[in-house]
Amino acid sequence: MVDVYRAISDETRRLLLDVLLQRDEQTLFELCSTLAMRHGLTVTRQAVTQHLDVLEQAGLVRSERRGRYRVHTIDTTPLAQIAERWPQRGSRL
């Protein structure tokens, strides 16, 4: 679970998860373009690849090769495990 916390501690990685949550199965080019156009974040392809590697090691992103392209998909299971660990309290305190 430490990997998950480390992965989501970075703003760029959280944005990548947001982008993948809005539209799953994106290529590196699509992710870089979305970060630049929608979020004004100009990050190199190499930097985005490194961020995706961290997210993949934490189990938050899966990637698969499809022909010439690598497609990235979000997996929210590790985030659900965090919510299960610390569930919301009821209205009583």
Short mmCIF file of N, CA and C in Angstrom, two decimals:
data_model
loop_
_atom_site.label_atom_id
_atom_site.label_comp_id
_atom_site.label_asym_id
_atom_site.label_seq_id
_atom_site.Cartn_x
_atom_site.Cartn_y
_atom_site.Cartn_z
N MET A 1 0.82 -1.19 0.00
CA MET A 1 0.00 0.00 0.00
C MET A 1 0.87 1.26 0.00
N VAL A 2 2.10 1.14 0.45
CA VAL A 2 3.01 2.29 0.46
C VAL A 2 3.21 2.82 -0.96
N ASP A 3 3.28 1.91 -1.94
CA ASP A 3 3.44 2.34 -3.33
C ASP A 3 2.27 3.19 -3.80
N VAL A 4 1.09 2.87 -3.33
CA VAL A 4 -0.10 3.63 -3.73
C VAL A 4 -0.01 5.06 -3.20
N TYR A 5 0.36 5.19 -1.93
CA TYR A 5 0.48 6.53 -1.34
C TYR A 5 1.57 7.34 -2.05
N ARG A 6 2.68 6.69 -2.34
CA ARG A 6 3.77 7.37 -3.05
C ARG A 6 3.31 7.79 -4.45
N ALA A 7 2.57 6.92 -5.09
CA ALA A 7 2.12 7.20 -6.46
C ALA A 7 1.16 8.40 -6.50
N ILE A 8 0.24 8.47 -5.55
CA ILE A 8 -0.75 9.55 -5.61
C ILE A 8 -0.28 10.82 -4.91
N SER A 9 0.94 10.78 -4.37
CA SER A 9 1.46 11.99 -3.72
C SER A 9 1.89 13.06 -4.72
N ASP A 10 2.04 12.68 -5.97
CA ASP A 10 2.51 13.61 -7.00
C ASP A 10 1.34 14.17 -7.80
N GLU A 11 1.32 15.47 -7.98
CA GLU A 11 0.23 16.16 -8.70
C GLU A 11 0.08 15.65 -10.14
N THR A 12 1.17 15.47 -10.85
CA THR A 12 1.11 15.01 -12.24
C THR A 12 0.51 13.62 -12.32
N ARG A 13 0.88 12.74 -11.40
CA ARG A 13 0.32 11.39 -11.42
C ARG A 13 -1.17 11.41 -11.09
N ARG A 14 -1.59 12.29 -10.19
CA ARG A 14 -3.02 12.42 -9.90
C ARG A 14 -3.77 12.92 -11.14
N LEU A 15 -3.16 13.85 -11.87
CA LEU A 15 -3.79 14.34 -13.11
C LEU A 15 -3.90 13.21 -14.14
N LEU A 16 -2.85 12.39 -14.24
CA LEU A 16 -2.90 11.26 -15.17
C LEU A 16 -4.04 10.32 -14.81
N LEU A 17 -4.23 10.06 -13.53
CA LEU A 17 -5.35 9.21 -13.11
C LEU A 17 -6.69 9.87 -13.45
N ASP A 18 -6.79 11.18 -13.24
CA ASP A 18 -8.02 11.91 -13.60
C ASP A 18 -8.31 11.78 -15.09
N VAL A 19 -7.28 11.95 -15.90
CA VAL A 19 -7.43 11.88 -17.36
C VAL A 19 -7.89 10.48 -17.77
N LEU A 20 -7.28 9.46 -17.18
CA LEU A 20 -7.66 8.08 -17.51
C LEU A 20 -9.05 7.74 -16.99
N LEU A 21 -9.45 8.35 -15.90
CA LEU A 21 -10.79 8.11 -15.37
C LEU A 21 -11.85 8.71 -16.29
N GLN A 22 -11.53 9.86 -16.89
CA GLN A 22 -12.46 10.50 -17.82
C GLN A 22 -12.61 9.69 -19.10
N ARG A 23 -11.50 9.15 -19.60
CA ARG A 23 -11.52 8.31 -20.81
C ARG A 23 -10.41 7.30 -20.70
N ASP A 24 -10.78 6.06 -20.54
CA ASP A 24 -9.83 4.97 -20.35
C ASP A 24 -9.18 4.59 -21.69
N GLU A 25 -8.16 3.76 -21.61
CA GLU A 25 -7.46 3.21 -22.77
C GLU A 25 -6.89 4.31 -23.66
N GLN A 26 -5.90 5.03 -23.15
CA GLN A 26 -5.26 6.09 -23.90
C GLN A 26 -3.79 5.76 -24.14
N THR A 27 -3.28 6.25 -25.24
CA THR A 27 -1.87 6.08 -25.56
C THR A 27 -1.06 7.18 -24.88
N LEU A 28 0.24 7.02 -24.90
CA LEU A 28 1.14 8.02 -24.32
C LEU A 28 0.93 9.37 -25.00
N PHE A 29 0.81 9.37 -26.31
CA PHE A 29 0.59 10.61 -27.06
C PHE A 29 -0.70 11.30 -26.60
N GLU A 30 -1.77 10.53 -26.46
CA GLU A 30 -3.04 11.09 -26.03
C GLU A 30 -2.94 11.68 -24.62
N LEU A 31 -2.27 10.97 -23.73
CA LEU A 31 -2.12 11.46 -22.37
C LEU A 31 -1.31 12.75 -22.33
N CYS A 32 -0.21 12.79 -23.07
CA CYS A 32 0.62 14.00 -23.11
C CYS A 32 -0.17 15.18 -23.69
N SER A 33 -0.92 14.92 -24.74
CA SER A 33 -1.72 15.97 -25.38
C SER A 33 -2.77 16.51 -24.42
N THR A 34 -3.46 15.63 -23.71
CA THR A 34 -4.49 16.05 -22.78
C THR A 34 -3.90 16.87 -21.64
N LEU A 35 -2.75 16.43 -21.11
CA LEU A 35 -2.11 17.18 -20.03
C LEU A 35 -1.76 18.59 -20.50
N ALA A 36 -1.29 18.71 -21.74
CA ALA A 36 -0.89 20.01 -22.28
C ALA A 36 -2.11 20.89 -22.57
N MET A 37 -3.11 20.33 -23.25
CA MET A 37 -4.24 21.14 -23.70
C MET A 37 -5.22 21.48 -22.57
N ARG A 38 -5.57 20.51 -21.76
CA ARG A 38 -6.59 20.75 -20.74
C ARG A 38 -6.04 21.28 -19.43
N HIS A 39 -4.78 20.93 -19.14
CA HIS A 39 -4.23 21.28 -17.83
C HIS A 39 -3.04 22.24 -17.92
N GLY A 40 -2.65 22.60 -19.15
CA GLY A 40 -1.54 23.53 -19.33
C GLY A 40 -0.21 23.00 -18.81
N LEU A 41 -0.08 21.70 -18.77
CA LEU A 41 1.11 21.06 -18.22
C LEU A 41 1.94 20.50 -19.37
N THR A 42 3.10 21.09 -19.60
CA THR A 42 3.97 20.60 -20.65
C THR A 42 5.04 19.71 -20.03
N VAL A 43 4.80 18.43 -20.14
CA VAL A 43 5.69 17.42 -19.58
C VAL A 43 6.22 16.59 -20.75
N THR A 44 7.48 16.22 -20.70
CA THR A 44 8.05 15.42 -21.78
C THR A 44 7.43 14.03 -21.78
N ARG A 45 7.49 13.38 -22.92
CA ARG A 45 6.98 12.01 -23.03
C ARG A 45 7.73 11.09 -22.08
N GLN A 46 9.02 11.33 -21.93
CA GLN A 46 9.83 10.51 -21.04
C GLN A 46 9.36 10.67 -19.58
N ALA A 47 9.06 11.89 -19.17
CA ALA A 47 8.58 12.14 -17.81
C ALA A 47 7.23 11.47 -17.59
N VAL A 48 6.32 11.56 -18.57
CA VAL A 48 5.01 10.93 -18.44
C VAL A 48 5.18 9.41 -18.36
N THR A 49 6.09 8.86 -19.14
CA THR A 49 6.37 7.43 -19.09
C THR A 49 6.85 7.02 -17.70
N GLN A 50 7.70 7.82 -17.10
CA GLN A 50 8.19 7.52 -15.75
C GLN A 50 7.06 7.59 -14.74
N HIS A 51 6.18 8.58 -14.88
CA HIS A 51 5.03 8.68 -13.98
C HIS A 51 4.11 7.47 -14.16
N LEU A 52 3.89 7.06 -15.40
CA LEU A 52 3.05 5.89 -15.66
C LEU A 52 3.66 4.63 -15.06
N ASP A 53 4.99 4.52 -15.10
CA ASP A 53 5.67 3.37 -14.50
C ASP A 53 5.41 3.30 -13.00
N VAL A 54 5.48 4.45 -12.32
CA VAL A 54 5.22 4.50 -10.88
C VAL A 54 3.77 4.08 -10.61
N LEU A 55 2.84 4.60 -11.42
CA LEU A 55 1.43 4.25 -11.24
C LEU A 55 1.20 2.76 -11.51
N GLU A 56 1.91 2.21 -12.48
CA GLU A 56 1.76 0.79 -12.81
C GLU A 56 2.33 -0.08 -11.68
N GLN A 57 3.46 0.31 -11.13
CA GLN A 57 4.04 -0.44 -10.01
C GLN A 57 3.11 -0.44 -8.80
N ALA A 58 2.36 0.62 -8.63
CA ALA A 58 1.41 0.72 -7.51
C ALA A 58 0.10 0.00 -7.81
N GLY A 59 -0.06 -0.50 -9.04
CA GLY A 59 -1.28 -1.21 -9.41
C GLY A 59 -2.42 -0.30 -9.82
N LEU A 60 -2.14 0.99 -10.01
CA LEU A 60 -3.19 1.95 -10.36
C LEU A 60 -3.41 2.07 -11.87
N VAL A 61 -2.44 1.64 -12.64
CA VAL A 61 -2.53 1.71 -14.10
C VAL A 61 -2.04 0.38 -14.67
N ARG A 62 -2.72 -0.07 -15.70
CA ARG A 62 -2.26 -1.24 -16.46
C ARG A 62 -1.99 -0.79 -17.89
N SER A 63 -1.02 -1.40 -18.51
CA SER A 63 -0.75 -1.07 -19.90
C SER A 63 -0.63 -2.35 -20.71
N GLU A 64 -1.02 -2.23 -21.95
CA GLU A 64 -0.96 -3.38 -22.85
C GLU A 64 -0.60 -2.90 -24.25
N ARG A 65 0.22 -3.68 -24.91
CA ARG A 65 0.62 -3.34 -26.27
C ARG A 65 -0.48 -3.78 -27.23
N ARG A 66 -0.86 -2.85 -28.10
CA ARG A 66 -1.83 -3.13 -29.17
C ARG A 66 -1.21 -2.65 -30.47
N GLY A 67 -0.63 -3.57 -31.18
CA GLY A 67 0.06 -3.20 -32.42
C GLY A 67 1.26 -2.34 -32.11
N ARG A 68 1.31 -1.18 -32.70
CA ARG A 68 2.43 -0.25 -32.49
C ARG A 68 2.29 0.57 -31.22
N TYR A 69 1.13 0.53 -30.59
CA TYR A 69 0.85 1.42 -29.47
C TYR A 69 0.75 0.67 -28.15
N ARG A 70 1.04 1.38 -27.09
CA ARG A 70 0.82 0.87 -25.73
C ARG A 70 -0.36 1.67 -25.17
N VAL A 71 -1.37 0.96 -24.73
CA VAL A 71 -2.60 1.57 -24.25
C VAL A 71 -2.63 1.46 -22.72
N HIS A 72 -2.98 2.56 -22.06
CA HIS A 72 -2.97 2.63 -20.60
C HIS A 72 -4.40 2.68 -20.08
N THR A 73 -4.63 1.92 -19.01
CA THR A 73 -5.95 1.78 -18.40
C THR A 73 -5.84 1.99 -16.90
N ILE A 74 -6.80 2.66 -16.31
CA ILE A 74 -6.81 2.89 -14.86
C ILE A 74 -7.39 1.68 -14.14
N ASP A 75 -6.87 1.41 -12.96
CA ASP A 75 -7.40 0.37 -12.08
C ASP A 75 -7.57 0.99 -10.70
N THR A 76 -8.79 1.21 -10.28
CA THR A 76 -9.05 1.91 -9.01
C THR A 76 -9.10 0.97 -7.80
N THR A 77 -8.84 -0.31 -8.01
CA THR A 77 -8.89 -1.28 -6.91
C THR A 77 -8.02 -0.87 -5.72
N PRO A 78 -6.75 -0.46 -5.93
CA PRO A 78 -5.94 -0.05 -4.78
C PRO A 78 -6.52 1.15 -4.03
N LEU A 79 -7.19 2.05 -4.72
CA LEU A 79 -7.81 3.19 -4.06
C LEU A 79 -9.00 2.74 -3.21
N ALA A 80 -9.73 1.75 -3.70
CA ALA A 80 -10.85 1.21 -2.94
C ALA A 80 -10.35 0.55 -1.65
N GLN A 81 -9.18 -0.06 -1.71
CA GLN A 81 -8.61 -0.69 -0.52
C GLN A 81 -8.30 0.35 0.55
N ILE A 82 -7.89 1.54 0.13
CA ILE A 82 -7.64 2.62 1.09
C ILE A 82 -8.95 3.03 1.75
N ALA A 83 -9.99 3.17 0.94
CA ALA A 83 -11.30 3.56 1.49
C ALA A 83 -11.83 2.49 2.45
N GLU A 84 -11.56 1.23 2.16
CA GLU A 84 -12.00 0.15 3.05
C GLU A 84 -11.24 0.18 4.37
N ARG A 85 -9.99 0.59 4.30
CA ARG A 85 -9.18 0.63 5.52
C ARG A 85 -9.70 1.70 6.48
N TRP A 86 -10.07 2.86 5.94
CA TRP A 86 -10.57 3.95 6.75
C TRP A 86 -11.96 4.35 6.24
N PRO A 87 -12.97 3.58 6.57
CA PRO A 87 -14.32 3.91 6.08
C PRO A 87 -14.83 5.19 6.71
N GLN A 88 -15.78 5.83 6.05
CA GLN A 88 -16.39 7.04 6.59
C GLN A 88 -17.18 6.69 7.83
N ARG A 89 -17.09 7.60 8.78
CA ARG A 89 -17.88 7.41 9.98
C ARG A 89 -19.32 7.79 9.71
N GLY A 90 -20.21 7.24 10.51
CA GLY A 90 -21.62 7.61 10.41
C GLY A 90 -21.82 9.03 10.90
N SER A 91 -23.03 9.43 11.01
CA SER A 91 -23.32 10.80 11.44
C SER A 91 -22.98 11.01 12.92
N ARG A 92 -22.83 9.91 13.68
CA ARG A 92 -22.45 10.04 15.09
C ARG A 92 -20.93 10.15 15.23
N LEU A 93 -20.49 10.98 16.13
CA LEU A 93 -19.06 11.12 16.40
C LEU A 93 -18.73 10.69 17.79
#
